[in-house]
PDB file of C-alpha atoms in Angstrom:
ATOM      1  CA  MET A  20      -0.216  -0.008   0.037  1.00  0.00           C
ATOM      2  CA  SER A  21       1.323   3.474  -0.813  1.00  0.00           C
ATOM      3  CA  TRP A  22       0.768   5.901   1.164  1.00  0.00           C
ATOM      4  CA  LYS A  23       1.529   8.813  -0.789  1.00  0.00           C
ATOM      5  CA  ARG A  24      -1.290   7.919  -3.190  1.00  0.00           C
ATOM      6  CA  CYS A  25      -3.458   7.421   0.147  1.00  0.00           C
ATOM      7  CA  ALA A  26      -2.822  11.014   1.245  1.00  0.00           C
ATOM      8  CA  ALA A  27      -3.485  12.102  -2.492  1.00  0.00           C
ATOM      9  CA  VAL A  28      -7.147  10.563  -2.070  1.00  0.00           C
ATOM     10  CA  CYS A  29      -7.232  12.052   1.693  1.00  0.00           C
ATOM     11  CA  LEU A  30      -6.250  15.773   0.509  1.00  0.00           C
ATOM     12  CA  PHE A  31      -8.445  15.849  -2.479  1.00  0.00           C
ATOM     13  CA  ASP A  32     -11.537  14.549  -0.253  1.00  0.00           C
ATOM     14  CA  LEU A  33     -10.347  16.900   2.335  1.00  0.00           C
ATOM     15  CA  ARG A  34     -10.294  20.038  -0.046  1.00  0.00           C
ATOM     16  CA  GLU A  35     -14.148  19.014  -1.287  1.00  0.00           C
ATOM     17  CA  ASN A  36     -15.212  18.806   2.217  1.00  0.00           C
ATOM     18  CA  SER A  37     -14.289  22.077   2.644  1.00  0.00           C
ATOM     19  CA  ARG A  38     -16.331  23.514  -0.542  1.00  0.00           C
ATOM     20  CA  ARG A  39     -19.437  21.626   0.877  1.00  0.00           C
ATOM     21  CA  PRO A  40     -22.085  23.900   1.978  1.00  0.00           C
ATOM     22  CA  LEU A  41     -22.934  21.213   4.759  1.00  0.00           C
ATOM     23  CA  LEU A  42     -19.611  21.216   6.379  1.00  0.00           C
ATOM     24  CA  TRP A  43     -19.913  25.393   6.633  1.00  0.00           C
ATOM     25  CA  ILE A  44     -23.502  24.847   7.811  1.00  0.00           C
ATOM     26  CA  TRP A  45     -21.759  22.599  10.591  1.00  0.00           C
ATOM     27  CA  ILE A  46     -19.547  25.040  11.764  1.00  0.00           C
ATOM     28  CA  SER A  47     -21.880  27.951  11.558  1.00  0.00           C
ATOM     29  CA  LEU A  48     -24.434  25.422  14.225  1.00  0.00           C
ATOM     30  CA  THR A  49     -21.108  24.986  16.350  1.00  0.00           C
ATOM     31  CA  VAL A  50     -20.444  28.799  16.587  1.00  0.00           C
ATOM     32  CA  LEU A  51     -24.124  29.341  17.293  1.00  0.00           C
ATOM     33  CA  MET A  52     -24.101  27.081  19.991  1.00  0.00           C
ATOM     34  CA  ALA A  53     -20.976  28.151  21.562  1.00  0.00           C
ATOM     35  CA  MET A  54     -21.663  31.477  21.757  1.00  0.00           C
ATOM     36  CA  LEU A  55     -25.654  30.488  23.365  1.00  0.00           C
ATOM     37  CA  MET A  56     -23.289  28.659  25.934  1.00  0.00           C
ATOM     38  CA  GLY A  57     -20.849  31.373  26.354  1.00  0.00           C
ATOM     39  CA  ALA A  58     -23.842  34.096  26.979  1.00  0.00           C
ATOM     40  CA  GLY A  59     -25.644  31.775  28.897  1.00  0.00           C
ATOM     41  CA  VAL A  60     -28.970  31.180  27.021  1.00  0.00           C
ATOM     42  CA  LEU A  61     -27.993  27.342  26.117  1.00  0.00           C
ATOM     43  CA  LYS A  62     -27.187  25.209  29.105  1.00  0.00           C
ATOM     44  CA  ILE A  63     -26.929  21.917  29.408  1.00  0.00           C
ATOM     45  CA  GLN A  64     -27.114  20.457  32.909  1.00  0.00           C
ATOM     46  CA  SER A  65     -28.466  17.821  35.331  1.00  0.00           C
ATOM     47  CA  GLY A  66     -30.355  17.950  38.467  1.00  0.00           C
ATOM     48  CA  ALA A  67     -31.683  20.923  39.610  1.00  0.00           C
ATOM     49  CA  ASP A  68     -30.026  23.667  41.447  1.00  0.00           C
ATOM     50  CA  MET A  69     -33.011  25.156  43.220  1.00  0.00           C
ATOM     51  CA  ALA A  70     -32.320  23.013  46.381  1.00  0.00           C
ATOM     52  CA  GLY A  71     -29.108  25.518  47.397  1.00  0.00           C
ATOM     53  CA  GLY A  72     -26.719  23.304  46.614  1.00  0.00           C
ATOM     54  CA  ILE A  73     -23.554  24.126  45.212  1.00  0.00           C
ATOM     55  CA  GLN A  74     -23.704  24.802  41.654  1.00  0.00           C
ATOM     56  CA  ALA A  75     -20.195  23.443  39.955  1.00  0.00           C
ATOM     57  CA  HIS A  76     -18.765  26.639  37.395  1.00  0.00           C
ATOM     58  CA  VAL A  77     -19.786  26.271  33.772  1.00  0.00           C
ATOM     59  CA  THR A  78     -15.857  26.068  32.816  1.00  0.00           C
ATOM     60  CA  SER A  79     -15.231  23.191  35.303  1.00  0.00           C
ATOM     61  CA  GLN A  80     -14.143  19.896  33.613  1.00  0.00           C
ATOM     62  CA  PHE A  81     -17.166  18.390  34.382  1.00  0.00           C
ATOM     63  CA  SER A  82     -19.732  20.740  32.879  1.00  0.00           C
ATOM     64  CA  ASN A  83     -17.400  20.642  29.697  1.00  0.00           C
ATOM     65  CA  ALA A  84     -17.446  16.997  29.880  1.00  0.00           C
ATOM     66  CA  TYR A  85     -21.024  16.681  30.058  1.00  0.00           C
ATOM     67  CA  GLU A  86     -21.830  19.354  27.188  1.00  0.00           C
ATOM     68  CA  LEU A  87     -19.315  17.977  25.031  1.00  0.00           C
ATOM     69  CA  SER A  88     -20.696  14.487  25.264  1.00  0.00           C
ATOM     70  CA  ILE A  89     -23.997  15.263  24.531  1.00  0.00           C
ATOM     71  CA  PHE A  90     -23.470  17.092  21.962  1.00  0.00           C
ATOM     72  CA  VAL A  91     -21.334  14.620  20.114  1.00  0.00           C
ATOM     73  CA  ALA A  92     -23.841  12.060  20.762  1.00  0.00           C
ATOM     74  CA  ILE A  93     -26.186  14.141  19.407  1.00  0.00           C
ATOM     75  CA  LEU A  94     -25.213  16.394  16.896  1.00  0.00           C
ATOM     76  CA  PHE A  95     -21.951  15.167  15.466  1.00  0.00           C
ATOM     77  CA  PRO A  96     -23.401  11.724  14.393  1.00  0.00           C
ATOM     78  CA  LEU A  97     -25.835  13.246  11.698  1.00  0.00           C
ATOM     79  CA  PHE A  98     -22.835  15.418   9.861  1.00  0.00           C
ATOM     80  CA  VAL A  99     -20.003  12.476  10.149  1.00  0.00           C
ATOM     81  CA  THR A 100     -22.245  10.330   8.653  1.00  0.00           C
ATOM     82  CA  VAL A 101     -22.955  12.688   5.625  1.00  0.00           C
ATOM     83  CA  VAL A 102     -19.178  13.555   5.660  1.00  0.00           C
ATOM     84  CA  ALA A 103     -17.932  10.106   5.212  1.00  0.00           C
ATOM     85  CA  GLY A 104     -20.484   8.824   2.732  1.00  0.00           C
ATOM     86  CA  MET A 105     -20.927  11.913   0.550  1.00  0.00           C
ATOM     87  CA  GLY A 106     -17.121  11.681  -1.080  1.00  0.00           C
ATOM     88  CA  VAL A 107     -18.198   7.892  -2.567  1.00  0.00           C
ATOM     89  CA  LEU A 108     -21.598   9.049  -3.360  1.00  0.00           C
ATOM     90  CA  ARG A 109     -19.743  11.967  -5.735  1.00  0.00           C
ATOM     91  CA  ASP A 110     -17.295   9.815  -6.913  1.00  0.00           C
ATOM     92  CA  GLY A 111     -20.121   7.639  -8.266  1.00  0.00           C
ATOM     93  CA  GLU A 112     -22.164  10.280  -9.340  1.00  0.00           C
ATOM     94  CA  LEU A 113     -18.871  11.623 -11.282  1.00  0.00           C
ATOM     95  CA  ARG A 114     -18.488   7.890 -12.281  1.00  0.00           C
ATOM     96  CA  VAL A 115     -14.946   7.918 -11.800  1.00  0.00           C
ATOM     97  CA  GLU A 116     -14.883   4.037 -11.007  1.00  0.00           C
ATOM     98  CA  GLY A 117     -13.143   3.357 -14.193  1.00  0.00           C
ATOM     99  CA  LEU A 118     -11.222   5.781 -14.042  1.00  0.00           C
ATOM    100  CA  ILE A 119     -10.004   4.564 -10.737  1.00  0.00           C
ATOM    101  CA  HIS A 120      -9.116   1.155 -11.853  1.00  0.00           C
ATOM    102  CA  SER A 121      -7.286   2.079 -14.936  1.00  0.00           C
ATOM    103  CA  THR A 122      -4.693   3.677 -12.038  1.00  0.00           C
ATOM    104  CA  PRO A 123      -2.366   2.068  -9.967  1.00  0.00           C
ATOM    105  CA  LEU A 124      -4.550   3.109  -6.772  1.00  0.00           C
ATOM    106  CA  ARG A 125      -5.334  -0.052  -4.918  1.00  0.00           C
ATOM    107  CA  PRO A 126      -9.161  -0.219  -3.519  1.00  0.00           C
ATOM    108  CA  ALA A 127      -7.447  -0.255   0.253  1.00  0.00           C
ATOM    109  CA  GLU A 128      -5.330   3.411  -0.760  1.00  0.00           C
ATOM    110  CA  TYR A 129      -8.980   4.739  -1.799  1.00  0.00           C
ATOM    111  CA  VAL A 130     -11.278   3.480   1.411  1.00  0.00           C
ATOM    112  CA  TRP A 131      -8.397   4.753   3.507  1.00  0.00           C
ATOM    113  CA  GLY A 132      -8.317   8.199   1.995  1.00  0.00           C
ATOM    114  CA  LYS A 133     -11.676   8.424   2.225  1.00  0.00           C
ATOM    115  CA  PHE A 134     -11.561   7.589   6.182  1.00  0.00           C
ATOM    116  CA  LEU A 135      -8.876   9.643   6.896  1.00  0.00           C
ATOM    117  CA  ALA A 136     -10.205  12.778   5.422  1.00  0.00           C
ATOM    118  CA  ALA A 137     -13.711  12.271   7.019  1.00  0.00           C
ATOM    119  CA  VAL A 138     -11.809  11.440  10.417  1.00  0.00           C
ATOM    120  CA  MET A 139      -9.626  14.632  10.046  1.00  0.00           C
ATOM    121  CA  THR A 140     -12.696  17.169   8.976  1.00  0.00           C
ATOM    122  CA  SER A 141     -14.632  15.778  12.369  1.00  0.00           C
ATOM    123  CA  LEU A 142     -11.727  16.457  14.305  1.00  0.00           C
ATOM    124  CA  THR A 143     -11.181  19.779  13.248  1.00  0.00           C
ATOM    125  CA  VAL A 144     -15.039  20.734  13.293  1.00  0.00           C
ATOM    126  CA  LEU A 145     -14.429  19.560  17.322  1.00  0.00           C
ATOM    127  CA  ALA A 146     -11.206  21.100  17.950  1.00  0.00           C
ATOM    128  CA  VAL A 147     -12.969  24.339  16.075  1.00  0.00           C
ATOM    129  CA  GLN A 148     -16.032  23.771  18.840  1.00  0.00           C
ATOM    130  CA  VAL A 149     -13.531  23.375  22.004  1.00  0.00           C
ATOM    131  CA  GLY A 150     -11.967  26.397  20.952  1.00  0.00           C
ATOM    132  CA  LEU A 151     -14.865  28.376  20.483  1.00  0.00           C
ATOM    133  CA  VAL A 152     -16.231  27.117  23.854  1.00  0.00           C
ATOM    134  CA  MET A 153     -13.081  28.433  25.382  1.00  0.00           C
ATOM    135  CA  LEU A 154     -13.302  31.313  24.268  1.00  0.00           C
ATOM    136  CA  PHE A 155     -16.936  32.754  24.461  1.00  0.00           C
ATOM    137  CA  LYS A 156     -17.117  30.623  28.107  1.00  0.00           C
ATOM    138  CA  HIS A 157     -14.146  33.348  29.636  1.00  0.00           C
ATOM    139  CA  GLY A 158     -14.897  35.557  27.297  1.00  0.00           C
ATOM    140  CA  MET A 159     -18.817  36.122  27.564  1.00  0.00           C
ATOM    141  CA  THR A 160     -19.709  34.860  30.506  1.00  0.00           C
ATOM    142  CA  ALA A 161     -16.837  36.309  32.717  1.00  0.00           C
ATOM    143  CA  SER A 162     -17.888  39.448  32.097  1.00  0.00           C
ATOM    144  CA  GLY A 163     -21.626  38.843  32.295  1.00  0.00           C
ATOM    145  CA  LYS A 164     -21.165  36.779  35.623  1.00  0.00           C
ATOM    146  CA  PRO A 165     -18.286  36.076  36.831  1.00  0.00           C
ATOM    147  CA  GLU A 166     -19.467  33.967  40.029  1.00  0.00           C
ATOM    148  CA  LEU A 167     -20.265  30.857  37.527  1.00  0.00           C
ATOM    149  CA  VAL A 168     -16.817  31.209  35.564  1.00  0.00           C
ATOM    150  CA  GLY A 169     -13.645  29.125  37.452  1.00  0.00           C
ATOM    151  CA  ASP A 170      -9.873  30.008  36.421  1.00  0.00           C
ATOM    152  CA  PHE A 171      -8.933  29.353  33.029  1.00  0.00           C
ATOM    153  CA  VAL A 172      -7.521  26.043  32.981  1.00  0.00           C
ATOM    154  CA  LEU A 173      -7.033  24.035  29.605  1.00  0.00           C
ATOM    155  CA  ALA A 174      -6.685  20.563  30.822  1.00  0.00           C
ATOM    156  CA  ASN A 175     -10.894  21.294  31.984  1.00  0.00           C
ATOM    157  CA  TYR A 176     -11.074  21.171  28.030  1.00  0.00           C
ATOM    158  CA  MET A 177      -8.948  18.298  27.192  1.00  0.00           C
TER     159      MET A 177
END
């Protein structure tokens, strides 16, 4: 298996993913959710805090882990599935099977290239989301409700 050919397929698919409106809708939704979370409008909590208990900081590792797991479990599967499947469907629409079979590109290289491009696209959006959550939680929430924001600790977001 040639990693050079696999990387060529991956880079081509990454370029195609960056041009698709779905990716920009996904990123826009991520930006909107991060802004709403930073402003305190969108909250994902468990239990009730009206019993007078101690409320955890919105920037704590427990709060971030809970919110991120909900987002990844609900929002990401739809977009990851579409990102992973659209490359193969597009190749079918453009009828590149004959062209692929006439090159030294092996099926394993094609599949691994498509897979790596989908993984890299998804991880990039996840990194953008975590970065925006850090920015908006400490930028917007800190000024509005300083009692809910703890110190900035990078490990809380990783």
